[in-house]
Tab-separated table of C-alpha atoms in Angstrom:
chain	number	residue	atom	x	y	z
G	90	MET	CA	6.217	-17.539	-19.122
G	91	GLY	CA	3.789	-20.450	-19.255
G	92	PHE	CA	0.231	-20.512	-17.991
G	93	SER	CA	1.216	-22.079	-14.661
G	94	GLY	CA	3.803	-19.348	-14.039
G	95	LYS	CA	1.343	-16.556	-14.829
G	96	PHE	CA	-1.285	-18.173	-12.635
G	97	PHE	CA	1.206	-18.385	-9.779
G	98	PHE	CA	2.075	-14.682	-9.920
G	99	VAL	CA	-1.556	-13.631	-10.339
G	100	SER	CA	-2.439	-15.747	-7.298
G	101	LEU	CA	0.312	-14.093	-5.263
G	102	PHE	CA	-0.954	-10.661	-6.297
G	103	LEU	CA	-4.540	-11.484	-5.306
G	104	ILE	CA	-3.382	-12.877	-1.967
G	105	HIS	CA	-1.441	-9.664	-1.384
G	106	LEU	CA	-4.515	-7.543	-2.089
G	107	LEU	CA	-6.667	-9.648	0.214
G	108	THR	CA	-4.057	-9.391	2.967
G	109	LEU	CA	-3.982	-5.617	2.646
G	110	ALA	CA	-7.792	-5.422	2.731
G	111	SER	CA	-8.071	-7.639	5.791
G	112	SER	CA	-5.478	-5.584	7.687
G	113	GLN	CA	-7.415	-2.366	7.263
G	114	GLN	CA	-9.954	-1.181	9.803
G	115	GLU	CA	-13.596	-0.987	8.754
G	116	LEU	CA	-14.203	2.748	8.373
G	117	GLU	CA	-17.674	4.013	9.353
G	118	LEU	CA	-17.406	7.779	9.738
G	119	LYS	CA	-14.881	10.519	9.143
G	120	LYS	CA	-15.093	14.273	9.374
G	121	CYS	CA	-12.691	17.190	9.549
G	122	LEU	CA	-14.444	20.154	11.128
G	123	LEU	CA	-13.398	23.113	9.031
G	124	ASP	CA	-14.974	25.907	11.068
G	125	ARG	CA	-12.881	25.152	14.147
G	126	GLY	CA	-9.929	26.541	12.218
G	127	ASN	CA	-6.565	25.197	11.144
G	128	PHE	CA	-3.161	24.916	12.741
G	129	THR	CA	0.158	25.427	10.990
G	130	SER	CA	2.875	22.837	10.594
G	131	ASN	CA	5.326	22.600	13.490
G	132	SER	CA	3.042	24.765	15.649
G	133	THR	CA	2.480	24.306	19.378
G	134	TYR	CA	-1.032	22.997	18.671
G	135	GLN	CA	0.361	20.309	16.391
G	136	ALA	CA	2.873	19.368	19.083
G	137	SER	CA	0.021	19.015	21.601
G	138	LEU	CA	-1.966	16.852	19.174
G	139	ASN	CA	1.055	14.670	18.412
G	140	HIS	CA	1.689	14.229	22.128
G	141	ILE	CA	-1.881	13.046	22.662
G	142	PHE	CA	-1.702	10.644	19.732
G	143	SER	CA	1.533	9.133	21.027
G	144	SER	CA	0.085	8.742	24.547
G	145	PHE	CA	-2.185	5.903	23.407
G	146	THR	CA	0.580	3.605	22.189
G	147	SER	CA	1.710	2.136	25.501
G	148	ASP	CA	-1.381	2.277	27.716
G	149	ILE	CA	-2.284	-1.416	27.502
G	150	GLU	CA	-3.331	-1.577	31.175
G	151	ASN	CA	-6.574	0.221	30.348
G	152	ASP	CA	-8.966	-2.715	30.014
G	153	TYR	CA	-12.197	-0.800	29.495
G	154	GLY	CA	-11.249	1.025	26.278
G	155	PHE	CA	-12.117	4.621	27.138
G	156	TYR	CA	-9.672	7.524	27.147
G	157	LYS	CA	-10.109	11.208	27.969
G	158	VAL	CA	-6.960	13.231	27.370
G	159	THR	CA	-6.158	16.936	27.540
G	160	PHE	CA	-2.822	18.481	26.686
G	161	GLY	CA	-1.565	22.001	26.071
G	162	GLN	CA	-2.660	25.408	27.289
G	163	ASN	CA	-4.999	28.166	26.164
G	164	SER	CA	-5.415	28.251	22.373
G	165	ASP	CA	-2.965	25.369	21.980
G	166	GLN	CA	-4.916	22.988	24.211
G	167	VAL	CA	-6.207	19.801	22.594
G	168	ASN	CA	-9.008	17.686	24.078
G	169	ALA	CA	-9.398	14.126	22.832
G	170	ILE	CA	-11.697	11.161	23.390
G	171	ALA	CA	-10.949	7.619	22.260
G	172	LEU	CA	-13.470	4.819	22.704
G	173	CYS	CA	-13.216	1.154	21.770
G	174	ARG	CA	-16.154	-1.173	21.368
G	175	GLY	CA	-16.830	-2.890	24.661
G	176	ASP	CA	-15.880	-6.373	23.452
G	177	VAL	CA	-12.511	-5.374	21.974
G	178	ILE	CA	-9.469	-6.648	23.904
G	179	PRO	CA	-6.890	-4.050	25.105
G	180	GLY	CA	-4.215	-4.873	22.508
G	181	ASP	CA	-6.629	-4.657	19.597
G	182	CYS	CA	-8.113	-1.506	21.126
G	183	ILE	CA	-4.750	0.280	21.160
G	184	ASN	CA	-4.014	-0.865	17.608
G	185	CYS	CA	-7.366	0.456	16.413
G	186	ILE	CA	-6.880	3.839	18.113
G	187	ASN	CA	-3.381	4.159	16.698
G	188	ASP	CA	-4.715	3.345	13.223
G	189	ALA	CA	-7.353	6.046	13.699
G	190	ALA	CA	-4.725	8.574	14.793
G	191	ALA	CA	-2.566	7.766	11.768
G	192	GLU	CA	-5.513	8.078	9.393
G	193	LEU	CA	-6.621	11.379	10.940
G	194	ARG	CA	-3.131	12.766	10.374
G	195	SER	CA	-3.621	12.005	6.684
G	196	LEU	CA	-7.306	12.902	6.287
G	197	CYS	CA	-7.258	16.073	8.412
G	198	PRO	CA	-3.618	17.220	8.273
G	199	ASN	CA	-4.160	20.671	9.801
G	200	GLN	CA	-7.734	20.863	11.138
G	201	LYS	CA	-8.133	21.681	14.840
G	202	ALA	CA	-11.121	19.349	15.229
G	203	ALA	CA	-11.935	16.005	13.635
G	204	ILE	CA	-13.567	12.628	14.219
G	205	LEU	CA	-12.967	9.184	12.793
G	206	SER	CA	-14.936	6.063	13.638
G	207	TYR	CA	-14.092	2.476	12.794
G	208	ALA	CA	-16.241	-0.544	13.587
G	209	ASN	CA	-14.054	-1.242	16.645
G	210	CYS	CA	-13.093	2.220	17.885
G	211	MET	CA	-13.642	5.959	17.611
G	212	LEU	CA	-11.233	8.873	18.000
G	213	ARG	CA	-12.149	12.557	18.102
G	214	TYR	CA	-10.324	15.698	19.125
G	215	SER	CA	-11.044	19.405	19.351
G	216	ASP	CA	-9.642	22.697	20.570
G	217	ARG	CA	-12.755	23.172	22.723
G	218	SER	CA	-14.083	21.161	25.669
G	219	ILE	CA	-15.868	17.987	24.592
G	220	PHE	CA	-15.992	16.007	27.852
G	221	GLY	CA	-19.445	15.293	29.261
G	222	ILE	CA	-21.098	17.295	26.494
G	223	LEU	CA	-23.895	15.844	24.385
G	224	GLU	CA	-23.457	17.306	20.926
G	225	ARG	CA	-26.981	18.554	20.355
G	226	SER	CA	-25.904	20.851	17.538
G	227	SER	CA	-24.579	17.771	15.764
G	228	PHE	CA	-27.467	15.437	16.537
G	229	LYS	CA	-27.011	13.967	13.099
G	230	PHE	CA	-26.059	10.345	12.686
G	231	HIS	CA	-24.459	8.387	9.929
G	232	TYR	CA	-26.951	5.643	9.058
G	233	SER	CA	-26.312	2.533	6.983
G	234	TRP	CA	-28.164	-0.712	6.337
G	235	ASN	CA	-27.665	-3.945	4.431
G	236	GLY	CA	-30.555	-3.884	1.951
G	237	TYR	CA	-32.358	-7.070	3.040
G	238	LYS	CA	-35.929	-6.770	4.308
G	239	ALA	CA	-37.570	-8.881	7.004
G	240	LYS	CA	-40.429	-11.139	5.916
G	241	ASN	CA	-42.663	-9.857	8.708
G	242	ILE	CA	-41.631	-6.223	9.070
G	243	THR	CA	-44.044	-5.425	11.899
G	244	ALA	CA	-42.909	-8.352	14.061
G	245	PHE	CA	-39.275	-7.661	13.296
G	246	ASN	CA	-39.521	-3.949	14.113
G	247	ASP	CA	-41.423	-4.599	17.346
G	248	THR	CA	-38.822	-7.107	18.506
G	249	LEU	CA	-35.942	-4.846	17.510
G	250	ASN	CA	-37.334	-1.779	19.259
G	251	ASN	CA	-38.034	-3.727	22.447
G	252	LEU	CA	-34.502	-5.114	22.385
G	253	LEU	CA	-32.984	-1.681	21.786
G	254	ASP	CA	-35.014	-0.151	24.618
G	255	THR	CA	-33.675	-2.811	26.985
G	256	LEU	CA	-30.078	-2.376	25.843
G	257	ILE	CA	-30.253	1.415	25.947
G	258	SER	CA	-31.436	1.293	29.554
G	259	ARG	CA	-28.660	-1.134	30.454
G	260	ALA	CA	-25.897	0.818	28.703
G	261	ALA	CA	-27.015	4.191	30.058
G	262	SER	CA	-26.846	2.866	33.627
G	263	GLY	CA	-23.163	1.999	33.218
G	264	ASP	CA	-20.452	3.870	35.100
G	265	SER	CA	-17.778	6.381	34.088
G	266	HIS	CA	-15.656	3.627	32.530
G	267	ARG	CA	-18.145	1.779	30.348
G	268	LYS	CA	-21.607	2.374	28.921
G	269	PHE	CA	-22.044	-0.629	26.658
G	270	ALA	CA	-24.616	-3.400	26.198
G	271	THR	CA	-25.274	-6.283	23.824
G	272	GLY	CA	-28.179	-8.671	23.514
G	273	THR	CA	-30.147	-11.081	21.358
G	274	ALA	CA	-33.881	-11.455	20.760
G	275	ALA	CA	-35.864	-14.122	18.914
G	276	VAL	CA	-38.118	-13.081	16.019
G	277	PRO	CA	-41.004	-15.224	14.700
G	278	ASP	CA	-40.176	-16.740	11.290
G	279	SER	CA	-36.778	-15.040	11.183
G	280	GLU	CA	-33.218	-15.288	12.379
G	281	PRO	CA	-32.646	-13.824	15.879
G	282	ILE	CA	-31.601	-10.189	16.185
G	283	HIS	CA	-28.180	-9.402	17.646
G	284	ALA	CA	-27.733	-5.784	18.771
G	285	LEU	CA	-25.107	-3.569	20.362
G	286	VAL	CA	-25.371	-0.061	21.850
G	287	GLN	CA	-22.678	2.143	23.353
G	288	CYS	CA	-22.111	5.677	24.646
G	289	THR	CA	-18.926	7.469	25.554
G	290	PRO	CA	-18.831	6.964	29.345
G	291	ASP	CA	-18.317	10.667	30.068
G	292	LEU	CA	-22.050	11.157	29.369
G	293	SER	CA	-24.590	11.036	32.182
G	294	GLN	CA	-27.273	8.341	32.240
G	295	GLN	CA	-29.833	10.800	30.875
G	296	GLN	CA	-27.484	12.036	28.157
G	297	CYS	CA	-26.689	8.490	27.032
G	298	THR	CA	-30.372	7.545	26.932
G	299	SER	CA	-31.194	10.672	24.945
G	300	CYS	CA	-28.374	10.082	22.480
G	301	LEU	CA	-29.222	6.443	21.771
G	302	SER	CA	-32.976	7.018	21.697
G	303	PHE	CA	-32.588	9.765	19.114
G	304	GLY	CA	-30.423	7.551	16.948
G	305	LYS	CA	-32.681	4.512	17.063
G	306	ILE	CA	-32.412	2.557	13.861
G	307	LYS	CA	-36.138	2.808	13.109
G	308	LEU	CA	-35.518	6.400	11.930
G	309	CYS	CA	-33.807	5.060	8.846
G	310	CYS	CA	-33.914	1.285	8.602
G	311	ASP	CA	-37.536	0.178	8.729
G	312	GLY	CA	-37.708	-3.581	8.307
G	313	GLU	CA	-34.032	-3.946	7.402
G	314	LEU	CA	-32.247	-7.061	8.658
G	315	GLY	CA	-29.152	-5.072	9.604
G	316	GLY	CA	-28.328	-1.460	10.288
G	317	ARG	CA	-26.088	1.023	12.092
G	318	ALA	CA	-26.245	4.535	13.526
G	319	VAL	CA	-22.970	6.259	14.360
G	320	GLY	CA	-22.614	9.625	16.065
G	321	PRO	CA	-19.948	11.514	18.043
G	322	ASN	CA	-21.374	10.485	21.443
G	323	CYS	CA	-22.995	7.105	20.834
G	324	ASN	CA	-23.567	4.328	18.349
G	325	LEU	CA	-25.734	1.284	17.842
G	326	ARG	CA	-25.868	-1.651	15.462
G	327	PHE	CA	-28.026	-4.708	14.837
G	328	GLU	CA	-27.692	-7.751	12.572
G	329	THR	CA	-29.271	-11.177	12.156
G	330	TYR	CA	-25.860	-12.741	12.828
G	331	SER	CA	-23.522	-12.419	15.788
G	332	PHE	CA	-20.945	-9.690	15.143
G	333	TYR	CA	-19.558	-9.141	18.657
G	334	ASP	CA	-17.714	-11.297	21.162
G	335	PRO	CA	-19.564	-12.432	24.285
G	336	THR	CA	-18.405	-10.166	27.087
G	337	PRO	CA	-19.801	-8.723	30.311
G	338	ASP	CA	-21.694	-5.506	29.629
G	339	GLY	CA	-20.660	-3.854	32.874
G	340	PRO	CA	-17.415	-2.081	33.761
G	341	SER	CA	-14.207	-3.968	34.357
G	342	THR	CA	-13.591	-5.169	37.876
G	343	SER	CA	-10.345	-3.277	38.318
G	344	PRO	CA	-10.342	-0.284	35.985
G	345	ALA	CA	-7.079	1.503	35.350
G	346	PRO	CA	-6.990	5.285	35.836
G	347	LEU	CA	-7.691	7.463	32.831
G	348	PRO	CA	-4.389	8.385	31.168
G	349	ARG	CA	-3.011	11.893	31.522
G	350	PRO	CA	0.026	12.642	29.369
G	351	ALA	CA	2.946	13.903	31.415
G	352	PRO	CA	4.083	17.406	30.465
G	353	PRO	CA	7.055	17.294	28.118
G	354	GLN	CA	10.288	18.878	28.902
G	355	SER	CA	-31.955	16.854	14.102
G	356	PRO	CA	-31.611	15.483	10.946
G	357	SER	CA	-34.165	14.013	8.643
G	358	PRO	CA	-33.668	10.332	7.759
G	359	SER	CA	-33.714	11.134	4.050
G	360	ASP	CA	-30.699	13.423	4.458
G	361	ASP	CA	-28.647	11.279	6.810
G	362	ALA	CA	-29.498	7.775	5.631
G	363	HIS	CA	-27.643	5.886	2.968
G	364	LYS	CA	-28.166	2.362	1.731
G	365	VAL	CA	-25.092	0.154	1.473
G	366	VAL	CA	-24.358	-2.983	-0.489
G	367	PRO	CA	-24.330	-6.026	1.801
G	368	GLY	CA	-20.852	-6.593	3.177
G	369	THR	CA	-19.746	-2.995	2.696
G	370	VAL	CA	-19.872	0.161	4.742
G	371	SER	CA	-21.012	3.478	3.361
G	372	LEU	CA	-19.547	6.845	4.283
G	373	LEU	CA	-21.819	9.808	4.757
G	374	LEU	CA	-20.587	13.055	6.252
G	375	VAL	CA	-23.545	14.672	7.962
G	376	GLY	CA	-24.099	17.940	9.728
G	377	SER	CA	-23.423	21.512	8.700
G	378	GLU	CA	-19.808	22.564	8.429
G	379	SER	CA	-20.829	25.973	9.789
G	380	THR	CA	-21.956	24.594	13.168
G	381	PRO	CA	-19.380	23.665	15.832
G	382	GLU	CA	-19.854	19.949	16.392
G	383	PHE	CA	-16.698	18.495	17.838
């Protein structure tokens, strides 16, 4: 085979790899909670979990991207929360949640509680109640940042914290369908800051404020030009480029009812922070495995 033929096949191979990479979701956080116990294959608990996972596939009428689902009884009951980023359209939201469900099947094949968070959605489930509960025992965030420092750190931090305070107040005042806010702020001698904050809408206004305030980026990312904090109840992110689609922060005008499957026949920043190479996302599993968190 000549050079041109080899180059052709190598090019096809590289294109294939790039296609695979682009089709994958951007993974931010994963955790299988071992202390909640395991279920056995083909058990009633597994059937309940499978039923919940399958319930997401066809609910495209939900245009606010938040799901609370319970299925099963007694020790076989599964409680699940799925949340999409507020600017994600319904079709992409469902695809992201289904990808998360498929990955959780692989990552946590028999754990009764787990969480997985992508850039566009989060899915968590547990055998205990998780609705409207702020996970104080797991007030540990996954932090990441891009490694570039602002020229004027003081001015940048002041602008960022003021922006986050405004967005946190706006998101926390959202309703039971959406607690999400985005915004931009100008910084002297720097690119503008773009930021996003979000809570699971089952939290109260006070709970959402508490969650986002605890996870404020300044705990880990002093002077960084980009950073993220991801937890089981809330998340926030900021960059010096726009990473979200313009969308109203408030709830949808005609929210669909939350789906209910029909019955079948304080951490320290040094521990929880992790620097990432620009353009990549780090994974850091935080929190004690001995403490119920999800």
